[in-house]
């Protein structure tokens, strides 16, 4: 199958006007390896009216997933490479700040969506994130591994293994110009001044009720699991994590994006993952995903750009 060019956009400075537009090397059409047939699709309700998030294999097949207890759980197997698919469900540009196992996928630092950058998606655009970013041109492939070999564990934060977080930000739009002030002798002055004065009791009550509704919606949209901008520890007994895998091409370029609310996302999305056996221990039953193809050897990582996720220290056995 021919490769289709993908154009990702990665923000350089969260909340500011500088950013990146990622031109990934390409996304292959999904096709069954080794003569196998693709697994069934898992139609989950979207997590947000702004963005949907799912995990899929390197071949583009969706990984087994289900809703349980208000959260999404995904089944994976050690050694399998996977990618994160983001789909913008809105007619506007949005920014998605993504973390895997509590580590930002761009910088590799402990996830904090308030100060870290993300990928920018155009209206109704769908992109895939293949790994921890090493530079503007390469990523370290997301690959399921044992907990001790996970990138987050080797970077000193094993308590966050097993969770993927996405913070979604709307873009700030241009505001309408303020109306010019009226002169004191203008016939419209009295009516304008009266409308600008203290609100009537009924209007004040409606405004207060509207404010309470907005605060309640905001509280519901930000689950406690991600309060403070950091990815939370999932259920303790996770059997797999995400390793800092082999290097692969994934190009990004700069773009501009200004958040509507610089430090407060418009929506937070969380996915939990584990082996089918680990999920079964929690009462969540999913069939195992299709077996991954054998890993291919890769050269040493390219010289690093310190703005992106560094490789972890060597394992200690």
CSV table of C-alpha atoms in Angstrom, one decimal:
chain,number,residue,atom,x,y,z
A,1,UNK,CA,0.0,0.0,0.0
A,2,UNK,CA,1.3,3.5,-0.7
A,3,UNK,CA,2.1,5.8,2.2
A,4,UNK,CA,0.0,8.9,2.8
A,5,UNK,CA,1.8,12.0,4.2
A,6,UNK,CA,0.7,13.1,7.7
A,7,UNK,CA,1.1,16.6,9.0
A,8,UNK,CA,1.2,16.9,12.8
A,9,UNK,CA,1.5,20.2,14.6
A,10,UNK,CA,3.4,20.4,17.9
A,11,UNK,CA,3.3,23.5,20.1
A,12,UNK,CA,6.7,24.7,21.1
A,13,UNK,CA,5.6,26.9,24.1
A,14,UNK,CA,2.4,26.0,25.9
A,15,UNK,CA,-0.1,28.8,25.8
A,16,UNK,CA,2.1,31.0,23.6
A,17,UNK,CA,2.1,31.7,19.9
A,18,UNK,CA,5.1,29.5,19.0
A,19,UNK,CA,4.6,25.9,17.9
A,20,UNK,CA,5.5,23.0,15.7
A,21,UNK,CA,3.7,21.4,12.6
A,22,UNK,CA,4.6,17.8,12.5
A,23,UNK,CA,5.0,16.2,9.1
A,24,UNK,CA,5.2,12.5,10.0
A,25,UNK,CA,7.1,10.3,7.7
A,26,UNK,CA,3.8,8.8,6.6
A,27,UNK,CA,1.0,6.5,7.8
A,28,UNK,CA,0.7,3.1,6.1
A,29,UNK,CA,-2.7,1.8,5.2
A,30,UNK,CA,-3.8,-0.8,7.7
A,31,UNK,CA,-3.3,-4.3,6.4
A,32,UNK,CA,-3.1,-7.8,8.0
A,33,UNK,CA,0.5,-9.1,8.6
A,34,UNK,CA,1.4,-12.7,7.9
A,35,UNK,CA,-1.9,-13.3,6.1
A,36,UNK,CA,-3.9,-12.8,9.2
A,37,UNK,CA,-7.3,-11.1,9.3
A,38,UNK,CA,-7.7,-7.8,11.2
A,39,UNK,CA,-9.4,-8.0,14.6
A,40,UNK,CA,-12.9,-6.5,15.1
A,41,UNK,CA,-13.2,-2.8,15.7
A,42,UNK,CA,-14.1,-1.6,19.2
A,43,UNK,CA,-16.7,1.1,19.0
A,44,UNK,CA,-16.4,3.1,22.2
A,45,UNK,CA,-18.4,6.3,22.8
A,46,UNK,CA,-16.1,9.3,22.4
A,47,UNK,CA,-14.6,10.6,25.6
A,48,UNK,CA,-15.2,14.3,24.7
A,49,UNK,CA,-17.1,16.4,22.2
A,50,UNK,CA,-13.6,17.9,21.4
A,51,UNK,CA,-11.3,14.9,21.0
A,52,UNK,CA,-11.4,11.1,20.9
A,53,UNK,CA,-8.4,9.0,22.0
A,54,UNK,CA,-7.7,5.4,21.2
A,55,UNK,CA,-4.7,3.0,21.1
A,56,UNK,CA,-3.9,1.0,18.0
A,57,UNK,CA,-1.2,-1.4,16.8
A,58,UNK,CA,1.6,-0.4,14.5
A,59,UNK,CA,-0.5,-1.8,11.6
A,60,UNK,CA,-3.4,0.5,12.5
A,61,UNK,CA,-5.7,-2.0,14.2
A,62,UNK,CA,-7.5,-0.8,17.3
A,63,UNK,CA,-6.5,-2.5,20.5
A,64,UNK,CA,-9.2,-4.2,22.6
A,65,UNK,CA,-10.8,-1.6,24.8
A,66,UNK,CA,-13.9,-1.1,26.9
A,67,UNK,CA,-15.5,1.3,29.3
A,68,UNK,CA,-15.7,0.2,33.0
A,69,UNK,CA,-16.6,2.2,36.0
A,70,UNK,CA,-16.4,5.5,34.0
A,71,UNK,CA,-12.9,4.8,32.6
A,72,UNK,CA,-11.5,3.4,29.4
A,73,UNK,CA,-9.3,0.2,29.7
A,74,UNK,CA,-7.1,-1.1,26.9
A,75,UNK,CA,-5.5,-4.5,26.6
A,76,UNK,CA,-1.9,-4.9,25.4
A,77,UNK,CA,0.8,-7.5,25.3
A,78,UNK,CA,4.6,-7.2,26.2
A,79,UNK,CA,6.7,-6.5,23.1
A,80,UNK,CA,3.9,-5.0,21.0
A,81,UNK,CA,4.5,-1.6,19.4
A,82,UNK,CA,1.5,0.7,19.6
A,83,UNK,CA,0.5,4.3,18.8
A,84,UNK,CA,-2.0,6.8,20.1
A,85,UNK,CA,-4.6,8.1,17.7
A,86,UNK,CA,-6.1,11.5,18.3
A,87,UNK,CA,-9.2,12.6,16.4
A,88,UNK,CA,-10.5,16.2,16.6
A,89,UNK,CA,-14.3,16.1,16.7
A,90,UNK,CA,-14.8,19.8,16.5
A,91,UNK,CA,-14.7,22.4,13.7
A,92,UNK,CA,-11.9,24.4,15.4
A,93,UNK,CA,-8.2,23.9,16.0
A,94,UNK,CA,-7.3,22.3,19.3
A,95,UNK,CA,-4.1,21.4,21.2
A,96,UNK,CA,-3.6,18.0,22.9
A,97,UNK,CA,-0.9,17.6,25.6
A,98,UNK,CA,-0.3,13.9,25.9
A,99,UNK,CA,1.5,11.9,28.7
A,100,UNK,CA,2.3,8.2,28.9
A,101,UNK,CA,3.0,6.6,32.3
A,102,UNK,CA,3.1,10.1,33.8
A,103,UNK,CA,5.8,11.3,31.3
A,104,UNK,CA,5.2,14.0,28.7
A,105,UNK,CA,5.6,12.4,25.3
A,106,UNK,CA,7.4,15.5,23.9
A,107,UNK,CA,9.8,16.5,26.7
A,108,UNK,CA,10.0,13.2,28.7
A,109,UNK,CA,9.6,15.2,31.9
A,110,UNK,CA,7.0,14.5,34.6
A,111,UNK,CA,3.7,15.4,32.9
A,112,UNK,CA,2.3,18.9,33.7
A,113,UNK,CA,-0.1,20.1,31.0
A,114,UNK,CA,0.0,23.7,32.4
A,115,UNK,CA,3.5,24.3,31.2
A,116,UNK,CA,4.2,21.7,28.5
A,117,UNK,CA,3.5,21.7,24.8
A,118,UNK,CA,1.3,19.5,22.8
A,119,UNK,CA,0.2,18.5,19.3
A,120,UNK,CA,-2.2,20.8,17.4
A,121,UNK,CA,-5.0,19.3,15.3
A,122,UNK,CA,-7.0,21.1,12.6
A,123,UNK,CA,-10.8,20.8,12.4
A,124,UNK,CA,-11.8,17.1,12.3
A,125,UNK,CA,-8.2,16.0,11.8
A,126,UNK,CA,-6.9,12.7,12.9
A,127,UNK,CA,-3.2,12.0,13.7
A,128,UNK,CA,-1.2,9.3,15.4
A,129,UNK,CA,1.6,9.7,17.9
A,130,UNK,CA,4.2,6.9,17.5
A,131,UNK,CA,6.5,7.4,20.5
A,132,UNK,CA,8.4,9.7,22.8
A,133,UNK,CA,9.8,12.5,20.8
A,134,UNK,CA,13.6,12.5,20.4
A,135,UNK,CA,13.9,15.4,17.9
A,136,UNK,CA,11.9,17.2,15.2
A,137,UNK,CA,12.4,14.2,13.0
A,138,UNK,CA,12.5,11.1,15.2
A,139,UNK,CA,10.6,9.4,18.0
A,140,UNK,CA,11.3,6.4,20.3
A,141,UNK,CA,8.6,3.9,19.5
A,142,UNK,CA,5.9,3.2,22.1
A,143,UNK,CA,6.3,-0.5,23.0
A,144,UNK,CA,4.6,-2.4,25.8
A,145,UNK,CA,7.2,-3.9,28.2
A,146,UNK,CA,7.6,-5.2,31.7
A,147,UNK,CA,7.1,-2.6,34.4
A,148,UNK,CA,10.8,-2.4,35.3
A,149,UNK,CA,11.7,-1.7,31.7
A,150,UNK,CA,9.2,1.0,31.2
A,151,UNK,CA,10.5,4.5,30.4
A,152,UNK,CA,8.8,6.0,33.4
A,153,UNK,CA,10.2,3.3,35.8
A,154,UNK,CA,13.7,3.8,34.4
A,155,UNK,CA,13.3,7.6,34.8
A,156,UNK,CA,12.4,7.1,38.5
A,157,UNK,CA,8.6,7.2,38.5
A,158,UNK,CA,7.3,3.6,38.4
A,159,UNK,CA,4.2,4.6,40.3
A,160,UNK,CA,2.6,6.1,37.2
A,161,UNK,CA,3.0,3.1,34.9
A,162,UNK,CA,-0.2,2.0,33.1
A,163,UNK,CA,-2.0,5.3,32.4
A,164,UNK,CA,-2.3,7.7,29.4
A,165,UNK,CA,-3.5,11.2,29.9
A,166,UNK,CA,-4.6,13.8,27.3
A,167,UNK,CA,-5.3,17.5,28.2
A,168,UNK,CA,-7.3,19.3,25.5
A,169,UNK,CA,-7.1,23.1,25.0
A,170,UNK,CA,-9.3,25.2,22.8
A,171,UNK,CA,-7.8,28.0,20.8
A,172,UNK,CA,-8.3,31.6,21.7
A,173,UNK,CA,-10.2,33.5,19.1
A,174,UNK,CA,-10.2,37.2,18.2
A,175,UNK,CA,-12.5,39.2,20.5
A,176,UNK,CA,-15.0,41.7,19.1
A,177,UNK,CA,-14.0,45.4,19.5
A,178,UNK,CA,-15.6,47.2,22.5
A,179,UNK,CA,-18.3,49.7,21.7
A,180,UNK,CA,-17.3,53.3,21.7
A,181,UNK,CA,-18.5,55.3,24.7
A,182,UNK,CA,-21.5,57.6,24.2
A,183,UNK,CA,-21.4,61.3,24.8
A,184,UNK,CA,-23.4,62.7,27.7
A,185,UNK,CA,-25.7,64.6,25.3
A,186,UNK,CA,-26.4,61.6,23.2
A,187,UNK,CA,-30.1,60.6,23.2
A,188,UNK,CA,-29.0,57.0,23.7
A,189,UNK,CA,-26.9,57.9,26.8
A,190,UNK,CA,-29.6,57.3,29.4
A,191,UNK,CA,-30.7,53.9,28.0
A,192,UNK,CA,-27.1,52.8,27.6
A,193,UNK,CA,-26.2,54.0,31.1
A,194,UNK,CA,-29.2,52.2,32.5
A,195,UNK,CA,-28.3,49.0,30.9
A,196,UNK,CA,-24.8,49.3,32.1
A,197,UNK,CA,-25.9,49.8,35.7
A,198,UNK,CA,-26.6,47.3,38.4
A,199,UNK,CA,-28.5,44.3,37.1
A,200,UNK,CA,-32.1,43.6,38.1
A,201,UNK,CA,-32.7,41.1,40.8
A,202,UNK,CA,-34.0,38.5,38.3
A,203,UNK,CA,-31.0,39.0,36.1
A,204,UNK,CA,-28.6,38.7,39.0
A,205,UNK,CA,-30.2,35.4,40.1
A,206,UNK,CA,-30.0,34.1,36.5
A,207,UNK,CA,-26.3,35.1,36.3
A,208,UNK,CA,-25.5,33.4,39.7
A,209,UNK,CA,-27.3,30.2,38.6
A,210,UNK,CA,-25.4,30.2,35.3
A,211,UNK,CA,-22.1,30.7,37.1
A,212,UNK,CA,-22.9,27.7,39.4
A,213,UNK,CA,-23.7,25.6,36.3
A,214,UNK,CA,-20.4,26.5,34.6
A,215,UNK,CA,-18.4,25.7,37.8
A,216,UNK,CA,-20.2,22.3,38.1
A,217,UNK,CA,-19.5,21.5,34.5
A,218,UNK,CA,-15.8,22.5,34.9
A,219,UNK,CA,-15.5,20.3,38.0
A,220,UNK,CA,-17.1,17.3,36.2
A,221,UNK,CA,-14.8,17.8,33.2
A,222,UNK,CA,-11.7,17.7,35.3
A,223,UNK,CA,-11.5,14.3,37.0
A,224,UNK,CA,-9.7,14.2,40.3
A,225,UNK,CA,-7.3,11.7,38.8
A,226,UNK,CA,-5.5,14.4,36.9
A,227,UNK,CA,-5.8,17.3,39.4
A,228,UNK,CA,-2.8,19.6,39.3
A,229,UNK,CA,-1.8,18.6,35.8
A,230,UNK,CA,0.1,15.4,36.7
A,231,UNK,CA,-0.7,11.9,35.6
A,232,UNK,CA,-2.0,9.8,38.6
A,233,UNK,CA,-0.8,6.4,39.7
A,234,UNK,CA,-3.3,3.7,38.4
A,235,UNK,CA,-4.3,0.5,40.2
A,236,UNK,CA,-0.9,-0.6,41.8
A,237,UNK,CA,-0.6,-4.1,40.2
A,238,UNK,CA,0.0,-3.2,36.6
A,239,UNK,CA,1.8,-5.9,34.6
A,240,UNK,CA,3.1,-3.9,31.7
A,241,UNK,CA,4.4,-0.4,31.0
A,242,UNK,CA,5.6,1.5,27.9
A,243,UNK,CA,9.3,1.3,27.0
A,244,UNK,CA,11.4,3.8,25.2
A,245,UNK,CA,11.6,1.8,22.0
A,246,UNK,CA,13.5,1.8,18.8
A,247,UNK,CA,14.0,5.1,16.9
A,248,UNK,CA,11.7,5.7,13.9
A,249,UNK,CA,11.1,8.7,11.6
A,250,UNK,CA,8.3,11.1,12.6
A,251,UNK,CA,8.7,14.7,11.4
A,252,UNK,CA,7.3,17.8,13.1
A,253,UNK,CA,7.4,21.5,12.2
A,254,UNK,CA,6.4,24.6,14.0
A,255,UNK,CA,3.0,26.3,14.1
A,256,UNK,CA,1.3,28.9,16.3
A,257,UNK,CA,-1.4,28.3,18.9
A,258,UNK,CA,-2.7,30.4,21.7
A,259,UNK,CA,-4.8,28.6,24.4
A,260,UNK,CA,-8.1,30.1,25.4
A,261,UNK,CA,-7.3,29.2,29.0
A,262,UNK,CA,-3.5,29.0,29.4
A,263,UNK,CA,-3.4,26.7,32.4
A,264,UNK,CA,-6.8,25.2,32.5
A,265,UNK,CA,-7.7,22.5,29.9
A,266,UNK,CA,-11.1,22.4,28.4
A,267,UNK,CA,-11.2,18.6,28.8
A,268,UNK,CA,-9.1,15.9,30.4
A,269,UNK,CA,-9.1,12.3,29.0
A,270,UNK,CA,-7.6,9.3,30.8
A,271,UNK,CA,-7.0,5.7,29.5
A,272,UNK,CA,-5.7,2.8,31.5
A,273,UNK,CA,-4.0,-0.2,30.0
A,274,UNK,CA,-2.6,-3.6,31.1
A,275,UNK,CA,-2.4,-7.2,29.9
A,276,UNK,CA,-5.6,-9.1,29.5
A,277,UNK,CA,-4.7,-11.1,32.7
A,278,UNK,CA,-4.0,-7.9,34.6
A,279,UNK,CA,-7.3,-6.4,33.6
A,280,UNK,CA,-9.1,-9.7,34.4
A,281,UNK,CA,-7.7,-9.4,37.9
A,282,UNK,CA,-9.7,-6.1,38.2
A,283,UNK,CA,-12.8,-7.7,36.8
A,284,UNK,CA,-12.4,-6.3,33.2
A,285,UNK,CA,-12.3,-9.0,30.6
A,286,UNK,CA,-10.9,-8.4,27.1
A,287,UNK,CA,-9.5,-10.7,24.5
A,288,UNK,CA,-5.7,-10.4,23.9
A,289,UNK,CA,-4.7,-8.2,20.9
A,290,UNK,CA,-3.2,-9.8,17.7
A,291,UNK,CA,0.4,-10.9,18.2
A,292,UNK,CA,3.0,-8.2,17.3
A,293,UNK,CA,5.5,-8.8,14.5
A,294,UNK,CA,9.0,-9.5,15.6
A,295,UNK,CA,11.0,-6.4,16.5
A,296,UNK,CA,13.7,-5.2,14.1
A,297,UNK,CA,17.1,-4.0,15.2
A,298,UNK,CA,17.7,-0.3,15.2
A,299,UNK,CA,20.8,1.9,15.2
A,300,UNK,CA,21.8,4.0,18.2
A,301,UNK,CA,19.6,7.1,18.7
A,302,UNK,CA,20.4,10.2,16.7
A,303,UNK,CA,22.2,13.0,18.6
A,304,UNK,CA,19.7,14.4,21.0
A,305,UNK,CA,18.0,17.8,21.1
A,306,UNK,CA,17.6,18.6,24.8
A,307,UNK,CA,14.1,20.1,24.2
A,308,UNK,CA,12.7,16.5,23.8
A,309,UNK,CA,12.4,13.3,25.7
A,310,UNK,CA,15.9,11.8,26.7
A,311,UNK,CA,16.6,8.1,26.7
A,312,UNK,CA,16.4,6.5,30.1
A,313,UNK,CA,19.4,5.2,32.0
A,314,UNK,CA,20.5,1.6,31.4
A,315,UNK,CA,18.6,-1.0,33.3
A,316,UNK,CA,20.0,-2.4,36.6
A,317,UNK,CA,19.8,-6.2,36.9
